[in-house]
Amino acid sequence: MIERKIIHIDMDAFFASVEQRDNPELRGKPLAVGHAEERGVVAAASYEARRFGVRSAMSSQKAKRLCPHLIFVPGRMEVYSAVSRQIHEIFHEYTDIIEPLSLDEAFLDVTENKPGIPLAVDIAKEIKLKIRERLNLVASAGISYNKFLAKIASDYRKPDGLCTIHPNQALEFISRLPIENFWGVGPVTAKKMHSLGIHNGEHLRARTLETLIREFGKVGAIYYDFSRGIDLRPVETIQIRKSIGCEHTLERDINKRSSVIIELYHTAVELVGRLDRKDFRGNTLTLKIKFHDFSQITRSITQSKELLTLDVILPLAKQLLKEVEYENHPIRLIGLSVSNPREEGEEKGSVWEQLSFEFSDWDS
């Protein structure tokens, strides 16, 4: 079997860096992309702001408490999308096997590459240099023989990182890796791992496949493989949209049933409009609720029929809402999404969607 050469490119503080690039007065200052009002949320934070503990998905009020001189700027999604396209033009100079994960990160399979460069690390260096010279932005790159390790490597030396994990180093590297840094392990799973005495890759590798499946379900098999440096997923160039969703941060926390139903109705109406515009068809409806203390839950239901219209989606959303106790736990945010397109019904795909759902938290 040919050993793959995979690169993961991740732009450093992408939205905030674009704003600092385009406005010299913002350079070197703590910056948040988002809105500063009471119900605002930080969409992205510069590294200067991160030193104070400011993070994406944090409430604007908390961010300002942590960093009183934090500067807020509104997001410009059309600009970020245009810059992302420029970055991908650079990627295509080396390979057409590109799997975007978001506007600011992607996997590249450079096993066979257009310039014929033998070492993937040299390609990563060139890509980083071209992004800096042409776009005045900074990227981190991870290189390895599979996606899991390339992703881990790109996070290892941020910002402006470059890290290669060779096959003969992989097991030792994974052994030392904190369990929180494993791709697909979010806060909830990390807490459960800790309760089981699993704190790093070495601890995880010591558990049997049967134990991990019993504790974590089908995802346990993925954790089992990851702990051994195994990830057979290819870099996929065809991206199929897996879900359409929308969410509303409310002007005030609510716990009155009539108010919650009204907000749920408005969210469902917006969702139906998005489904129609994108011509998206799916069978699973997910309700997301974020409470006043920023804790959150999701509830899902899958139907045999496609979820397209308000008269189908709204009753299901109300059914899911019945599973949520909010009378003593006021609601701050309501979200709805439709996922699980029929052509993506394979079991493996659904497992990975669940993984990504946990750590992206709908906020990426």
Short mmCIF file of C-alpha atoms in Angstrom, two decimals, residues 177-363:
data_model
loop_
_atom_site.label_atom_id
_atom_site.label_comp_id
_atom_site.label_asym_id
_atom_site.label_seq_id
_atom_site.Cartn_x
_atom_site.Cartn_y
_atom_site.Cartn_z
CA LEU A 177 -1.24 13.51 23.48
CA PRO A 178 -3.83 14.75 26.02
CA ILE A 179 -7.19 13.16 25.38
CA GLU A 180 -8.75 16.63 24.96
CA ASN A 181 -6.58 17.12 21.87
CA PHE A 182 -7.90 14.05 20.08
CA TRP A 183 -9.95 14.98 17.03
CA GLY A 184 -13.58 14.24 17.88
CA VAL A 185 -13.24 14.42 21.66
CA GLY A 186 -15.28 17.37 22.90
CA PRO A 187 -15.76 18.53 26.50
CA VAL A 188 -18.49 16.00 27.29
CA THR A 189 -16.53 13.03 25.97
CA ALA A 190 -13.31 14.27 27.61
CA LYS A 191 -15.07 14.39 30.97
CA LYS A 192 -16.27 10.82 30.54
CA MET A 193 -12.79 9.72 29.44
CA HIS A 194 -11.32 11.25 32.60
CA SER A 195 -13.87 9.44 34.75
CA LEU A 196 -12.63 6.19 33.18
CA GLY A 197 -9.00 7.08 33.90
CA ILE A 198 -8.20 7.94 30.28
CA HIS A 199 -6.12 11.12 30.15
CA ASN A 200 -3.87 10.62 27.12
CA GLY A 201 -3.28 8.44 24.10
CA GLU A 202 -1.37 5.82 26.05
CA HIS A 203 -4.29 5.34 28.42
CA LEU A 204 -6.70 5.13 25.50
CA ARG A 205 -4.57 2.54 23.69
CA ALA A 206 -4.63 0.35 26.77
CA ARG A 207 -8.42 -0.07 26.51
CA THR A 208 -9.88 -2.90 24.48
CA LEU A 209 -12.09 -2.35 21.47
CA GLU A 210 -14.99 -3.97 23.32
CA THR A 211 -14.59 -1.60 26.26
CA LEU A 212 -14.53 1.53 24.11
CA ILE A 213 -17.57 0.45 22.08
CA ARG A 214 -19.43 -0.35 25.29
CA GLU A 215 -18.64 3.06 26.77
CA PHE A 216 -18.90 5.25 23.65
CA GLY A 217 -20.90 3.28 21.11
CA LYS A 218 -19.76 3.08 17.48
CA VAL A 219 -17.45 6.05 17.94
CA GLY A 220 -15.43 3.89 20.35
CA ALA A 221 -14.05 1.98 17.35
CA ILE A 222 -12.73 5.25 15.92
CA TYR A 223 -11.05 6.17 19.21
CA TYR A 224 -9.52 2.67 19.25
CA ASP A 225 -8.02 3.23 15.79
CA PHE A 226 -6.86 6.77 16.51
CA SER A 227 -4.92 5.62 19.56
CA ARG A 228 -3.01 3.30 17.23
CA GLY A 229 -2.37 5.91 14.55
CA ILE A 230 -4.98 4.40 12.20
CA ASP A 231 -7.27 6.56 10.09
CA LEU A 232 -8.25 5.12 6.72
CA ARG A 233 -10.51 7.96 5.58
CA PRO A 234 -9.41 9.40 2.23
CA VAL A 235 -9.19 13.08 1.44
CA GLU A 236 -12.56 13.59 -0.26
CA THR A 237 -12.79 16.25 -2.93
CA ILE A 238 -16.56 16.03 -3.41
CA GLN A 239 -18.28 17.78 -0.54
CA ILE A 240 -21.91 16.90 0.08
CA ARG A 241 -23.74 19.27 2.38
CA LYS A 242 -24.69 17.24 5.44
CA SER A 243 -27.05 19.66 7.14
CA ILE A 244 -28.90 22.94 6.92
CA GLY A 245 -29.58 24.80 10.12
CA CYS A 246 -30.27 28.13 11.76
CA GLU A 247 -30.25 29.42 15.30
CA HIS A 248 -31.47 32.51 17.12
CA THR A 249 -29.83 34.10 20.15
CA LEU A 250 -32.75 35.65 21.99
CA GLU A 251 -32.88 39.26 23.17
CA ARG A 252 -33.60 38.00 26.67
CA ASP A 253 -33.64 34.63 28.39
CA ILE A 254 -37.09 33.00 28.31
CA ASN A 255 -38.75 30.14 30.17
CA LYS A 256 -42.45 30.79 29.50
CA ARG A 257 -43.86 28.08 27.23
CA SER A 258 -45.80 30.45 24.99
CA SER A 259 -42.69 32.57 24.40
CA VAL A 260 -40.56 29.51 23.66
CA ILE A 261 -43.13 28.18 21.16
CA ILE A 262 -43.21 31.53 19.36
CA GLU A 263 -39.41 31.56 19.03
CA LEU A 264 -39.44 27.94 17.92
CA TYR A 265 -41.98 28.83 15.24
CA HIS A 266 -39.84 31.68 13.88
CA THR A 267 -36.76 29.41 13.83
CA ALA A 268 -38.69 26.71 11.98
CA VAL A 269 -39.93 29.24 9.40
CA GLU A 270 -36.38 30.40 8.74
CA LEU A 271 -35.19 26.79 8.48
CA VAL A 272 -37.86 25.94 5.90
CA GLY A 273 -36.80 28.96 3.84
CA ARG A 274 -33.17 27.87 3.89
CA LEU A 275 -34.07 24.31 2.93
CA ASP A 276 -36.03 25.63 -0.03
CA ARG A 277 -33.30 28.01 -1.20
CA LYS A 278 -30.61 25.32 -0.99
CA ASP A 279 -32.92 22.57 -2.32
CA PHE A 280 -31.75 20.43 0.59
CA ARG A 281 -33.53 17.24 1.61
CA GLY A 282 -32.94 15.38 4.84
CA ASN A 283 -34.66 13.05 7.25
CA THR A 284 -33.30 14.06 10.67
CA LEU A 285 -34.40 17.12 12.63
CA THR A 286 -32.19 18.35 15.47
CA LEU A 287 -33.20 20.86 18.12
CA LYS A 288 -30.44 22.78 19.88
CA ILE A 289 -31.10 24.65 23.10
CA LYS A 290 -28.55 26.83 24.87
CA PHE A 291 -29.51 27.86 28.39
CA HIS A 292 -28.85 31.07 30.32
CA ASP A 293 -25.68 29.58 31.86
CA PHE A 294 -24.35 28.62 28.37
CA SER A 295 -24.87 24.92 28.94
CA GLN A 296 -26.64 23.30 26.02
CA ILE A 297 -28.36 20.18 24.80
CA THR A 298 -29.44 18.74 21.47
CA ARG A 299 -32.32 16.43 20.69
CA SER A 300 -32.87 14.67 17.35
CA ILE A 301 -35.56 12.68 15.60
CA THR A 302 -35.35 10.81 12.29
CA GLN A 303 -38.30 10.21 9.98
CA SER A 304 -38.74 7.99 6.94
CA LYS A 305 -40.06 10.95 4.95
CA GLU A 306 -38.07 14.01 3.93
CA LEU A 307 -38.41 17.09 6.13
CA LEU A 308 -39.27 19.98 3.84
CA THR A 309 -42.32 21.93 5.00
CA LEU A 310 -43.38 23.85 8.08
CA ASP A 311 -46.37 21.60 8.71
CA VAL A 312 -43.99 18.64 9.03
CA ILE A 313 -41.03 20.30 10.78
CA LEU A 314 -42.86 22.40 13.40
CA PRO A 315 -44.76 19.50 15.04
CA LEU A 316 -41.54 17.50 15.23
CA ALA A 317 -39.72 20.48 16.75
CA LYS A 318 -42.46 20.81 19.37
CA GLN A 319 -42.16 17.08 20.08
CA LEU A 320 -38.42 17.47 20.69
CA LEU A 321 -39.02 20.52 22.86
CA LYS A 322 -41.16 18.41 25.20
CA GLU A 323 -37.95 16.57 26.15
CA VAL A 324 -36.38 19.81 27.38
CA GLU A 325 -36.89 21.13 30.91
CA TYR A 326 -36.62 24.92 30.78
CA GLU A 327 -39.07 26.27 33.37
CA ASN A 328 -36.26 26.57 35.92
CA HIS A 329 -33.54 26.84 33.30
CA PRO A 330 -34.23 29.83 31.00
CA ILE A 331 -33.35 29.56 27.32
CA ARG A 332 -30.87 31.87 25.64
CA LEU A 333 -30.66 30.33 22.14
CA ILE A 334 -32.83 28.08 19.97
CA GLY A 335 -31.53 26.27 16.89
CA LEU A 336 -32.97 23.81 14.39
CA SER A 337 -31.26 21.83 11.65
CA VAL A 338 -32.16 19.17 9.11
CA SER A 339 -29.52 16.55 8.32
CA ASN A 340 -28.98 12.98 7.15
CA PRO A 341 -29.67 13.20 3.41
CA ARG A 342 -30.92 9.88 2.14
CA GLU A 343 -27.89 9.27 -0.08
CA GLU A 344 -25.64 9.64 2.99
CA GLY A 345 -27.30 6.99 5.06
CA GLU A 346 -24.19 4.85 5.40
CA GLU A 347 -23.40 4.00 8.98
CA LYS A 348 -19.85 5.28 8.89
CA GLY A 349 -20.91 8.68 7.61
CA SER A 350 -23.38 9.12 10.42
CA VAL A 351 -20.73 8.31 13.01
CA TRP A 352 -18.44 11.02 11.67
CA GLU A 353 -21.25 13.53 11.55
CA GLN A 354 -21.88 12.93 15.24
CA LEU A 355 -18.20 13.40 16.02
CA SER A 356 -17.99 16.66 14.14
CA PHE A 357 -21.24 17.82 15.73
CA GLU A 358 -19.77 17.59 19.21
CA PHE A 359 -16.62 19.56 18.75
CA SER A 360 -17.86 22.14 16.26
CA ASP A 361 -20.79 22.96 18.54
CA TRP A 362 -22.50 24.68 15.58
CA ASP A 363 -20.23 27.68 16.11
#
